[in-house]
Coordinates of C-alpha atoms in Angstrom, one line a residue:
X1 CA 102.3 53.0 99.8
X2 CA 99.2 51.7 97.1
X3 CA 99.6 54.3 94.2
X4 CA 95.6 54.5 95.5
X5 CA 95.9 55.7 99.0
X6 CA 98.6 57.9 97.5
X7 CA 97.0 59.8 95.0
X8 CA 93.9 59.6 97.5
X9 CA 96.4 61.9 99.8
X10 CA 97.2 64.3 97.1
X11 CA 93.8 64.7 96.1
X12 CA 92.7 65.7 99.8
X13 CA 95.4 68.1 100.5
X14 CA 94.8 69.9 97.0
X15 CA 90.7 69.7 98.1
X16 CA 91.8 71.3 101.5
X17 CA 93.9 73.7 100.3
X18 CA 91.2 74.9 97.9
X19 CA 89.1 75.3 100.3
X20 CA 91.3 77.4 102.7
X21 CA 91.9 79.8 99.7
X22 CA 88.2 80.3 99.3
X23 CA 87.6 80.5 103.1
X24 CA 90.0 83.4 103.3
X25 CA 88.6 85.1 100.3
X26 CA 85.4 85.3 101.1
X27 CA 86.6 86.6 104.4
X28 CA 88.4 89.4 102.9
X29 CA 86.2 90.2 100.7
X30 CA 83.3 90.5 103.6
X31 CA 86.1 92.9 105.7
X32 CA 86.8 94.9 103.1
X33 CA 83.1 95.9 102.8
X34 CA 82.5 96.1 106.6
X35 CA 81.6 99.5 107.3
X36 CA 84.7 101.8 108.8
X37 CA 85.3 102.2 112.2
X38 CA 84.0 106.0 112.9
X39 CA 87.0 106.6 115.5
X40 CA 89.6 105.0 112.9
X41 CA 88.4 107.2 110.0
X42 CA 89.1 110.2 112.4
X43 CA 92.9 108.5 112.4
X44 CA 93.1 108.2 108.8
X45 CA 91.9 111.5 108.2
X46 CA 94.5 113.0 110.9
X47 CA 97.8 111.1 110.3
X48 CA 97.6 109.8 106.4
X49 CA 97.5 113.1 104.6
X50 CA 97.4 111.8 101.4
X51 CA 93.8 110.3 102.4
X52 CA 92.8 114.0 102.2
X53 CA 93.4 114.4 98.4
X54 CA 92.3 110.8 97.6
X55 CA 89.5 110.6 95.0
X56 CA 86.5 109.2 96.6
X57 CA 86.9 106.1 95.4
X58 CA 90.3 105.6 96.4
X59 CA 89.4 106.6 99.4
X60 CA 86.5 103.8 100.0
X61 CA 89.0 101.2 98.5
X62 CA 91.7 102.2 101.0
X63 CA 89.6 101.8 103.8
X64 CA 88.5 98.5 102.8
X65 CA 92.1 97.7 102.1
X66 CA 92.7 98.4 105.6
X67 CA 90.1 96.3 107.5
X68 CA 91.6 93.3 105.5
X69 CA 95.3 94.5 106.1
X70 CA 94.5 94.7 110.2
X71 CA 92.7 91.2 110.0
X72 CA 96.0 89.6 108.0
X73 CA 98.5 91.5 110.0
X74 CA 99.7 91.3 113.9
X75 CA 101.1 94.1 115.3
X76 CA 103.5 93.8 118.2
X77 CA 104.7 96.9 120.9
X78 CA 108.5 96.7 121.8
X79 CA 110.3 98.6 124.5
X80 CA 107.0 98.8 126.7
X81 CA 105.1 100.5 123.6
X82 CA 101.3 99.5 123.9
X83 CA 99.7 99.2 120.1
X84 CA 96.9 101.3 119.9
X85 CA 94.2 101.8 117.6
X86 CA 96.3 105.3 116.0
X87 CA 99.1 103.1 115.8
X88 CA 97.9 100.3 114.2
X89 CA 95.9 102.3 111.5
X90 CA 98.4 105.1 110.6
X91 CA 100.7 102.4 110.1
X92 CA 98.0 100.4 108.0
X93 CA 96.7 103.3 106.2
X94 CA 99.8 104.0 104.4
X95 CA 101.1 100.8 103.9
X96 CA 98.0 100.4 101.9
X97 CA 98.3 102.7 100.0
X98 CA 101.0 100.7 97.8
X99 CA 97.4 98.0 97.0
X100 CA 95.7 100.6 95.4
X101 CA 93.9 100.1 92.1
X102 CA 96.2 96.6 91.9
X103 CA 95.2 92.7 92.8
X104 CA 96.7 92.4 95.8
X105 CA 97.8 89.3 98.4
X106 CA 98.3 91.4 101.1
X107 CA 102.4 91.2 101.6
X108 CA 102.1 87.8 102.1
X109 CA 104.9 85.9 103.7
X110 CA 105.1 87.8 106.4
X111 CA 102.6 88.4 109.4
X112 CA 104.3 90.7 112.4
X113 CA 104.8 94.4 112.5
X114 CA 106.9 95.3 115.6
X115 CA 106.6 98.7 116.6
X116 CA 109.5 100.5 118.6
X117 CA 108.8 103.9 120.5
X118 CA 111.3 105.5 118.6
X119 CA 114.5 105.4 116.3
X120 CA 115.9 101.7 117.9
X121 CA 119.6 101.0 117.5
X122 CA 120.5 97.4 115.6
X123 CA 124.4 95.4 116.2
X124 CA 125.8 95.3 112.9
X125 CA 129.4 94.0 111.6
X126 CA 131.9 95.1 109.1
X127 CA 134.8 92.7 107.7
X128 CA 138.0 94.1 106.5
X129 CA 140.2 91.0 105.8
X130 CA 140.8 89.8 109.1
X131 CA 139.4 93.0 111.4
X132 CA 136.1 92.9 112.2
X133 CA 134.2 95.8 113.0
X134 CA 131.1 95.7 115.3
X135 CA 128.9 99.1 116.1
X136 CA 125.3 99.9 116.6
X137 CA 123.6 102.0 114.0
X138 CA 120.4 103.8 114.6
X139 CA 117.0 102.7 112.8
X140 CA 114.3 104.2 111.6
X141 CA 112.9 101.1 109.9
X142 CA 113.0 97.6 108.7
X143 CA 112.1 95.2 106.8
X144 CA 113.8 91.3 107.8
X145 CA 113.0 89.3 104.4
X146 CA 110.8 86.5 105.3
X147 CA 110.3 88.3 108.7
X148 CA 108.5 91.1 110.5
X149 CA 108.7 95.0 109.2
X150 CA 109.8 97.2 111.7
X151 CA 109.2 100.2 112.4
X152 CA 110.0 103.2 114.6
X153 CA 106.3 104.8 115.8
X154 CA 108.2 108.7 116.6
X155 CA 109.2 108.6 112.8
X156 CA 105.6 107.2 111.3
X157 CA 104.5 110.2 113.1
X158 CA 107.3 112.7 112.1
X159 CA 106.8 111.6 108.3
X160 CA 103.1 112.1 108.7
X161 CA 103.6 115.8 109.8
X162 CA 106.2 116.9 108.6
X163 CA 104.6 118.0 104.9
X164 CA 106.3 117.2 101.5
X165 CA 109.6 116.4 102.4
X166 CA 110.0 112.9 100.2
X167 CA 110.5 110.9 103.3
X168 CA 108.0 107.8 104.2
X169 CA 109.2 105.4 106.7
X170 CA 106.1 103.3 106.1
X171 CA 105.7 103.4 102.3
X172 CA 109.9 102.7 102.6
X173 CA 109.4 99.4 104.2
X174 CA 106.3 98.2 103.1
X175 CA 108.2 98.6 99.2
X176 CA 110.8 96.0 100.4
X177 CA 108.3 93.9 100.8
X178 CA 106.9 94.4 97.5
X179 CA 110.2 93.9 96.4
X180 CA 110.5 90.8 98.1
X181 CA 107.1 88.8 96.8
X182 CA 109.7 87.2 94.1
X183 CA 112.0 85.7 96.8
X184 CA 114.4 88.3 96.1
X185 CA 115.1 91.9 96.8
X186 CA 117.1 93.5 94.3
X187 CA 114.9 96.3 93.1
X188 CA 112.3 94.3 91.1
X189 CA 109.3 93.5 92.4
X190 CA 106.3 91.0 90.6
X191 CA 105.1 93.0 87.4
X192 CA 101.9 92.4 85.6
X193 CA 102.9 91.6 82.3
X194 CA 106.2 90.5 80.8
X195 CA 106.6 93.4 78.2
X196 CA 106.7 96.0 81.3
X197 CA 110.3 93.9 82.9
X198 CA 112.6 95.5 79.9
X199 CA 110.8 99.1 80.2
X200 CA 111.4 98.4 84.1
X201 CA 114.5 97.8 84.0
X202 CA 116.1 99.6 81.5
X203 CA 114.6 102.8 83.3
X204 CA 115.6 102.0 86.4
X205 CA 119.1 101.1 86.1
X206 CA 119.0 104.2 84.5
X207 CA 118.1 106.0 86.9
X208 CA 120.2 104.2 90.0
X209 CA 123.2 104.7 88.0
X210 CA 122.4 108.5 87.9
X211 CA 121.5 108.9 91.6
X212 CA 125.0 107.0 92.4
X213 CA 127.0 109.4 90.5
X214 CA 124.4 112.4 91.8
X215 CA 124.5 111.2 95.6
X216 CA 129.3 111.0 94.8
X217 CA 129.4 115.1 93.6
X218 CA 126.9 115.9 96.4
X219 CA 124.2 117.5 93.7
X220 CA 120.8 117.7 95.5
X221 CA 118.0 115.1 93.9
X222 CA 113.9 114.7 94.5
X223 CA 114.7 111.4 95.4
X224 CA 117.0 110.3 98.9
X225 CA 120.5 110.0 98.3
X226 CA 120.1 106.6 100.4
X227 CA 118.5 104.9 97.6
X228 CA 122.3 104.7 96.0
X229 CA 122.9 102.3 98.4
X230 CA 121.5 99.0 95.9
X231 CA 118.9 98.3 93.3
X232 CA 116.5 97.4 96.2
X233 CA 116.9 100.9 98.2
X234 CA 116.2 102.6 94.9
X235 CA 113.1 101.2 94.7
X236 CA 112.5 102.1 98.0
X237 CA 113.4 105.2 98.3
X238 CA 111.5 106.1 94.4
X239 CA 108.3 104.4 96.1
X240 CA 108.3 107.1 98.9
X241 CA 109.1 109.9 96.3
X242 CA 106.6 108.8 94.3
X243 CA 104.1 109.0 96.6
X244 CA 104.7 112.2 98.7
X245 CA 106.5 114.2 96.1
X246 CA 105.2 112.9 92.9
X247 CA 104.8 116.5 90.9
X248 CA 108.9 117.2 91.7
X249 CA 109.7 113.5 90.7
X250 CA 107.5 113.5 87.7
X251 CA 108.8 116.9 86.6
X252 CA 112.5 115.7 87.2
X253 CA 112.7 112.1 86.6
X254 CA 109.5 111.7 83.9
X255 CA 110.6 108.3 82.5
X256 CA 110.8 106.8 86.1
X257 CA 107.5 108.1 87.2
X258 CA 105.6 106.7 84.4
X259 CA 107.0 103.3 85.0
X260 CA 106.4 103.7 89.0
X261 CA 103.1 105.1 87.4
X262 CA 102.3 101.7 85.7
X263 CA 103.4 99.6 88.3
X264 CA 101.8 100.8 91.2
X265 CA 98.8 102.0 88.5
X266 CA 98.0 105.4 90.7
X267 CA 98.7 108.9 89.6
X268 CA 99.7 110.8 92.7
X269 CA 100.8 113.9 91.1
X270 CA 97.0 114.4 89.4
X271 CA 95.8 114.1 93.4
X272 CA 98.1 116.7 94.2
X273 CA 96.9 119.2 91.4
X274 CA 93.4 118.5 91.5

Protein backbone atom coordinates (compact mmCIF):
# COMPACT_ATOMS: atom_id res chain seq x y z
CA UNK A 1 0.00 0.00 0.00
CA UNK A 2 1.26 3.98 -1.27
CA UNK A 3 2.79 5.34 2.07
CA UNK A 4 -0.16 8.08 0.76
CA UNK A 5 -3.26 6.11 0.97
CA UNK A 6 -1.72 4.75 4.16
CA UNK A 7 -1.14 7.58 6.26
CA UNK A 8 -4.48 8.90 4.51
CA UNK A 9 -6.09 5.84 6.56
CA UNK A 10 -4.55 6.74 9.79
CA UNK A 11 -5.35 10.15 9.52
CA UNK A 12 -9.23 9.32 9.05
CA UNK A 13 -9.53 6.75 11.74
CA UNK A 14 -7.72 9.27 14.25
CA UNK A 15 -10.29 12.18 12.70
CA UNK A 16 -13.13 9.62 13.48
CA UNK A 17 -12.17 8.64 16.59
CA UNK A 18 -11.94 12.33 17.69
CA UNK A 19 -15.00 12.85 16.77
CA UNK A 20 -16.75 9.96 18.55
CA UNK A 21 -15.02 11.18 21.81
CA UNK A 22 -16.54 14.59 21.35
CA UNK A 23 -19.93 13.19 20.31
CA UNK A 24 -20.20 11.24 23.57
CA UNK A 25 -18.96 14.13 25.62
CA UNK A 26 -21.15 16.50 24.75
CA UNK A 27 -23.77 13.93 25.23
CA UNK A 28 -22.87 13.32 28.79
CA UNK A 29 -22.44 16.42 29.47
CA UNK A 30 -26.09 17.41 28.18
CA UNK A 31 -27.50 14.13 30.54
CA UNK A 32 -25.91 15.06 33.26
CA UNK A 33 -27.69 18.44 33.29
CA UNK A 34 -31.12 17.04 32.26
CA UNK A 35 -33.40 17.69 34.86
CA UNK A 36 -34.09 14.53 37.44
CA UNK A 37 -36.72 12.27 36.92
CA UNK A 38 -39.33 13.33 39.88
CA UNK A 39 -40.30 9.47 40.48
CA UNK A 40 -36.48 8.44 40.49
CA UNK A 41 -35.50 11.24 43.02
CA UNK A 42 -38.30 9.60 45.18
CA UNK A 43 -35.94 6.19 44.72
CA UNK A 44 -32.78 7.86 45.51
CA UNK A 45 -34.16 9.53 48.39
CA UNK A 46 -35.75 5.95 49.65
CA UNK A 47 -33.05 3.30 49.03
CA UNK A 48 -29.44 5.41 48.96
CA UNK A 49 -29.38 6.68 52.47
CA UNK A 50 -26.34 8.29 52.20
CA UNK A 51 -28.16 10.75 49.53
CA UNK A 52 -29.90 12.05 52.65
CA UNK A 53 -26.68 13.52 54.40
CA UNK A 54 -25.11 14.54 50.98
CA UNK A 55 -24.20 18.28 50.79
CA UNK A 56 -26.32 19.85 48.28
CA UNK A 57 -24.00 19.94 45.88
CA UNK A 58 -23.05 16.49 46.02
CA UNK A 59 -26.28 15.71 45.81
CA UNK A 60 -27.00 17.66 42.28
CA UNK A 61 -23.64 16.07 41.08
CA UNK A 62 -24.81 12.63 41.96
CA UNK A 63 -27.84 12.91 40.25
CA UNK A 64 -26.25 14.12 37.12
CA UNK A 65 -23.83 11.30 37.62
CA UNK A 66 -26.63 9.04 37.35
CA UNK A 67 -28.47 10.13 34.19
CA UNK A 68 -25.05 9.61 32.42
CA UNK A 69 -24.40 6.25 34.36
CA UNK A 70 -28.05 4.83 33.07
CA UNK A 71 -27.37 6.17 29.45
CA UNK A 72 -23.69 4.20 29.51
CA UNK A 73 -24.88 1.22 31.33
CA UNK A 74 -27.39 -1.86 30.25
CA UNK A 75 -28.94 -3.50 32.82
CA UNK A 76 -30.12 -7.08 32.32
CA UNK A 77 -32.96 -9.21 34.77
CA UNK A 78 -31.89 -12.87 35.28
CA UNK A 79 -33.99 -15.72 36.71
CA UNK A 80 -37.35 -13.98 35.39
CA UNK A 81 -36.37 -10.65 37.32
CA UNK A 82 -37.92 -7.60 35.36
CA UNK A 83 -35.46 -4.27 35.74
CA UNK A 84 -37.35 -1.66 36.93
CA UNK A 85 -36.93 1.87 37.32
CA UNK A 86 -36.07 1.18 41.57
CA UNK A 87 -33.77 -1.30 40.41
CA UNK A 88 -31.93 0.33 37.98
CA UNK A 89 -31.45 3.54 40.08
CA UNK A 90 -30.65 2.21 43.56
CA UNK A 91 -28.18 0.25 41.87
CA UNK A 92 -26.95 3.44 39.96
CA UNK A 93 -27.19 5.78 42.80
CA UNK A 94 -24.61 4.06 44.79
CA UNK A 95 -22.42 2.94 42.27
CA UNK A 96 -22.02 6.62 41.70
CA UNK A 97 -21.24 7.55 44.45
CA UNK A 98 -17.51 6.22 44.02
CA UNK A 99 -17.47 9.45 40.78
CA UNK A 100 -17.89 11.95 43.16
CA UNK A 101 -15.85 15.15 43.17
CA UNK A 102 -13.27 12.96 40.72
CA UNK A 103 -12.94 13.07 36.53
CA UNK A 104 -14.61 10.17 35.77
CA UNK A 105 -15.01 7.66 32.52
CA UNK A 106 -17.78 5.94 33.78
CA UNK A 107 -16.23 2.20 34.50
CA UNK A 108 -15.48 1.92 31.22
CA UNK A 109 -14.72 -1.40 29.68
CA UNK A 110 -17.56 -2.82 30.71
CA UNK A 111 -21.36 -2.23 29.77
CA UNK A 112 -23.87 -4.99 31.38
CA UNK A 113 -25.17 -5.17 34.96
CA UNK A 114 -27.07 -8.51 35.44
CA UNK A 115 -29.33 -8.45 38.19
CA UNK A 116 -30.41 -11.79 40.00
CA UNK A 117 -33.50 -11.92 42.33
CA UNK A 118 -31.45 -12.96 45.03
CA UNK A 119 -28.17 -14.42 46.54
CA UNK A 120 -27.40 -16.78 43.03
CA UNK A 121 -25.18 -19.81 43.49
CA UNK A 122 -21.78 -19.92 40.93
CA UNK A 123 -19.78 -23.75 39.98
CA UNK A 124 -16.45 -23.22 41.21
CA UNK A 125 -13.30 -25.73 41.42
CA UNK A 126 -10.54 -26.47 43.78
CA UNK A 127 -7.20 -28.39 42.79
CA UNK A 128 -5.34 -30.40 45.32
CA UNK A 129 -2.64 -32.17 43.22
CA UNK A 130 -4.53 -34.50 41.38
CA UNK A 131 -8.31 -34.23 43.25
CA UNK A 132 -10.34 -31.86 42.04
CA UNK A 133 -12.96 -30.32 43.97
CA UNK A 134 -16.15 -28.98 42.30
CA UNK A 135 -19.12 -27.15 44.61
CA UNK A 136 -21.42 -24.25 44.27
CA UNK A 137 -20.96 -21.30 46.48
CA UNK A 138 -23.54 -18.76 47.10
CA UNK A 139 -23.19 -15.05 45.70
CA UNK A 140 -24.00 -11.94 46.68
CA UNK A 141 -22.09 -10.16 44.04
CA UNK A 142 -19.68 -9.94 41.17
CA UNK A 143 -17.61 -8.36 39.23
CA UNK A 144 -16.16 -10.66 35.89
CA UNK A 145 -13.00 -8.44 34.79
CA UNK A 146 -13.62 -7.25 31.41
CA UNK A 147 -17.31 -8.44 31.95
CA UNK A 148 -20.62 -7.58 33.42
CA UNK A 149 -21.00 -6.77 37.45
CA UNK A 150 -23.38 -8.83 39.07
CA UNK A 151 -25.40 -8.44 41.45
CA UNK A 152 -27.99 -9.96 43.79
CA UNK A 153 -31.14 -7.29 43.88
CA UNK A 154 -32.52 -8.94 47.75
CA UNK A 155 -28.98 -7.91 49.05
CA UNK A 156 -28.85 -4.15 47.22
CA UNK A 157 -31.92 -3.91 49.18
CA UNK A 158 -30.84 -5.59 52.51
CA UNK A 159 -27.56 -3.21 52.42
CA UNK A 160 -29.78 -0.24 51.78
CA UNK A 161 -31.86 -0.98 54.99
CA UNK A 162 -30.14 -2.42 57.10
CA UNK A 163 -28.27 0.93 58.71
CA UNK A 164 -24.50 1.11 59.44
CA UNK A 165 -23.47 -2.23 59.34
CA UNK A 166 -20.13 -1.76 56.85
CA UNK A 167 -21.61 -3.94 54.25
CA UNK A 168 -22.29 -2.51 50.52
CA UNK A 169 -22.85 -5.02 47.88
CA UNK A 170 -22.91 -2.26 45.34
CA UNK A 171 -20.08 0.07 46.38
CA UNK A 172 -18.15 -3.76 46.84
CA UNK A 173 -18.43 -4.41 43.18
CA UNK A 174 -18.39 -1.28 41.54
CA UNK A 175 -14.60 -0.84 43.54
CA UNK A 176 -13.33 -3.91 41.53
CA UNK A 177 -14.00 -2.13 38.79
CA UNK A 178 -12.22 0.77 39.91
CA UNK A 179 -9.60 -1.51 40.62
CA UNK A 180 -9.65 -2.94 37.37
CA UNK A 181 -9.32 0.55 34.96
CA UNK A 182 -5.39 -0.49 35.01
CA UNK A 183 -5.92 -3.94 33.53
CA UNK A 184 -5.36 -5.41 36.72
CA UNK A 185 -6.94 -6.07 40.04
CA UNK A 186 -4.68 -6.35 42.72
CA UNK A 187 -5.79 -3.62 45.08
CA UNK A 188 -4.54 -0.51 43.13
CA UNK A 189 -6.70 1.30 41.19
CA UNK A 190 -5.56 4.56 38.67
CA UNK A 191 -4.35 7.39 41.05
CA UNK A 192 -4.06 11.05 40.21
CA UNK A 193 -0.64 11.76 40.71
CA UNK A 194 2.43 9.68 41.03
CA UNK A 195 3.60 10.86 44.58
CA UNK A 196 0.19 9.42 46.02
CA UNK A 197 1.34 5.38 44.61
CA UNK A 198 4.14 5.05 47.55
CA UNK A 199 1.74 6.74 50.31
CA UNK A 200 -0.88 4.18 48.65
CA UNK A 201 0.83 1.53 48.98
CA UNK A 202 2.83 1.63 51.81
CA UNK A 203 -0.57 2.27 53.85
CA UNK A 204 -2.31 -0.32 52.41
CA UNK A 205 -0.08 -3.17 52.61
CA UNK A 206 -0.02 -2.04 55.90
CA UNK A 207 -3.13 -2.37 56.62
CA UNK A 208 -3.95 -5.90 54.70
CA UNK A 209 -1.24 -7.39 56.45
CA UNK A 210 -2.95 -6.33 59.78
CA UNK A 211 -6.49 -7.40 58.82
CA UNK A 212 -4.82 -10.98 57.78
CA UNK A 213 -3.36 -11.46 61.08
CA UNK A 214 -6.75 -9.66 62.80
CA UNK A 215 -9.22 -11.85 60.57
CA UNK A 216 -6.41 -15.51 61.89
CA UNK A 217 -6.98 -14.68 66.09
CA UNK A 218 -10.68 -13.88 65.27
CA UNK A 219 -10.34 -10.09 66.79
CA UNK A 220 -13.41 -8.11 65.57
CA UNK A 221 -12.30 -5.09 62.96
CA UNK A 222 -14.47 -1.93 61.24
CA UNK A 223 -13.56 -3.35 58.19
CA UNK A 224 -14.94 -7.24 56.79
CA UNK A 225 -12.76 -9.94 57.60
CA UNK A 226 -13.37 -10.96 53.78
CA UNK A 227 -11.16 -8.33 52.63
CA UNK A 228 -8.05 -10.72 53.95
CA UNK A 229 -8.77 -12.65 51.17
CA UNK A 230 -6.19 -10.47 48.50
CA UNK A 231 -4.88 -6.96 47.90
CA UNK A 232 -7.97 -6.55 45.57
CA UNK A 233 -10.78 -7.54 48.27
CA UNK A 234 -9.12 -5.12 50.61
CA UNK A 235 -9.75 -2.49 48.61
CA UNK A 236 -13.05 -3.60 48.24
CA UNK A 237 -14.12 -4.33 51.31
CA UNK A 238 -12.16 -0.57 52.75
CA UNK A 239 -14.30 1.09 49.79
CA UNK A 240 -17.59 -0.08 51.53
CA UNK A 241 -16.22 0.82 55.06
CA UNK A 242 -15.28 3.90 53.98
CA UNK A 243 -18.39 4.84 52.78
CA UNK A 244 -21.02 3.48 55.24
CA UNK A 245 -18.91 3.52 58.32
CA UNK A 246 -16.43 6.14 57.72
CA UNK A 247 -16.39 7.86 61.55
CA UNK A 248 -15.47 3.93 63.02
CA UNK A 249 -12.86 3.53 60.12
CA UNK A 250 -11.41 6.92 60.49
CA UNK A 251 -11.27 6.67 64.24
CA UNK A 252 -9.65 3.05 63.91
CA UNK A 253 -7.71 2.95 60.81
CA UNK A 254 -6.77 7.05 60.39
CA UNK A 255 -3.89 6.53 58.03
CA UNK A 256 -6.05 4.38 55.67
CA UNK A 257 -8.92 6.67 55.59
CA UNK A 258 -6.98 9.62 54.61
CA UNK A 259 -5.53 7.88 51.75
CA UNK A 260 -9.20 6.38 50.75
CA UNK A 261 -9.86 10.15 51.63
CA UNK A 262 -7.57 11.38 48.77
CA UNK A 263 -8.36 8.90 46.45
CA UNK A 264 -11.90 8.89 46.22
CA UNK A 265 -11.51 12.99 47.28
CA UNK A 266 -14.93 12.80 49.55
CA UNK A 267 -15.07 13.05 53.30
CA UNK A 268 -17.89 10.72 54.39
CA UNK A 269 -17.26 10.91 58.00
CA UNK A 270 -17.83 15.07 57.99
CA UNK A 271 -21.54 14.00 56.20
CA UNK A 272 -22.11 11.91 58.93
CA UNK A 273 -21.33 14.56 61.73
CA UNK A 274 -22.80 17.41 60.12
Amino acid sequence: MPIFIFLTLVIGVLCAWVLLRERRAARRKRLFAAPFPHGWLHILERNVRLYRILPDDLRRELRGQINVFLDAKVFEGCQGLTVTDEIRVTIAGHACLLLLSRATDYFPGFTTVLVYPDTFVVPTSHRDGMLETRDLQPRLGESWHRGPVILSWGDVMRDATEHRDGCNVVLHEFAHKLDEENDVMDGLPVLDSDSHYASWTDVLRKEYSLLQEDAKRGVPQVLDEYGAASPSEFFAVATEAFFETPVELEDEHPKLYAELNKFYKVDPGRWRKR
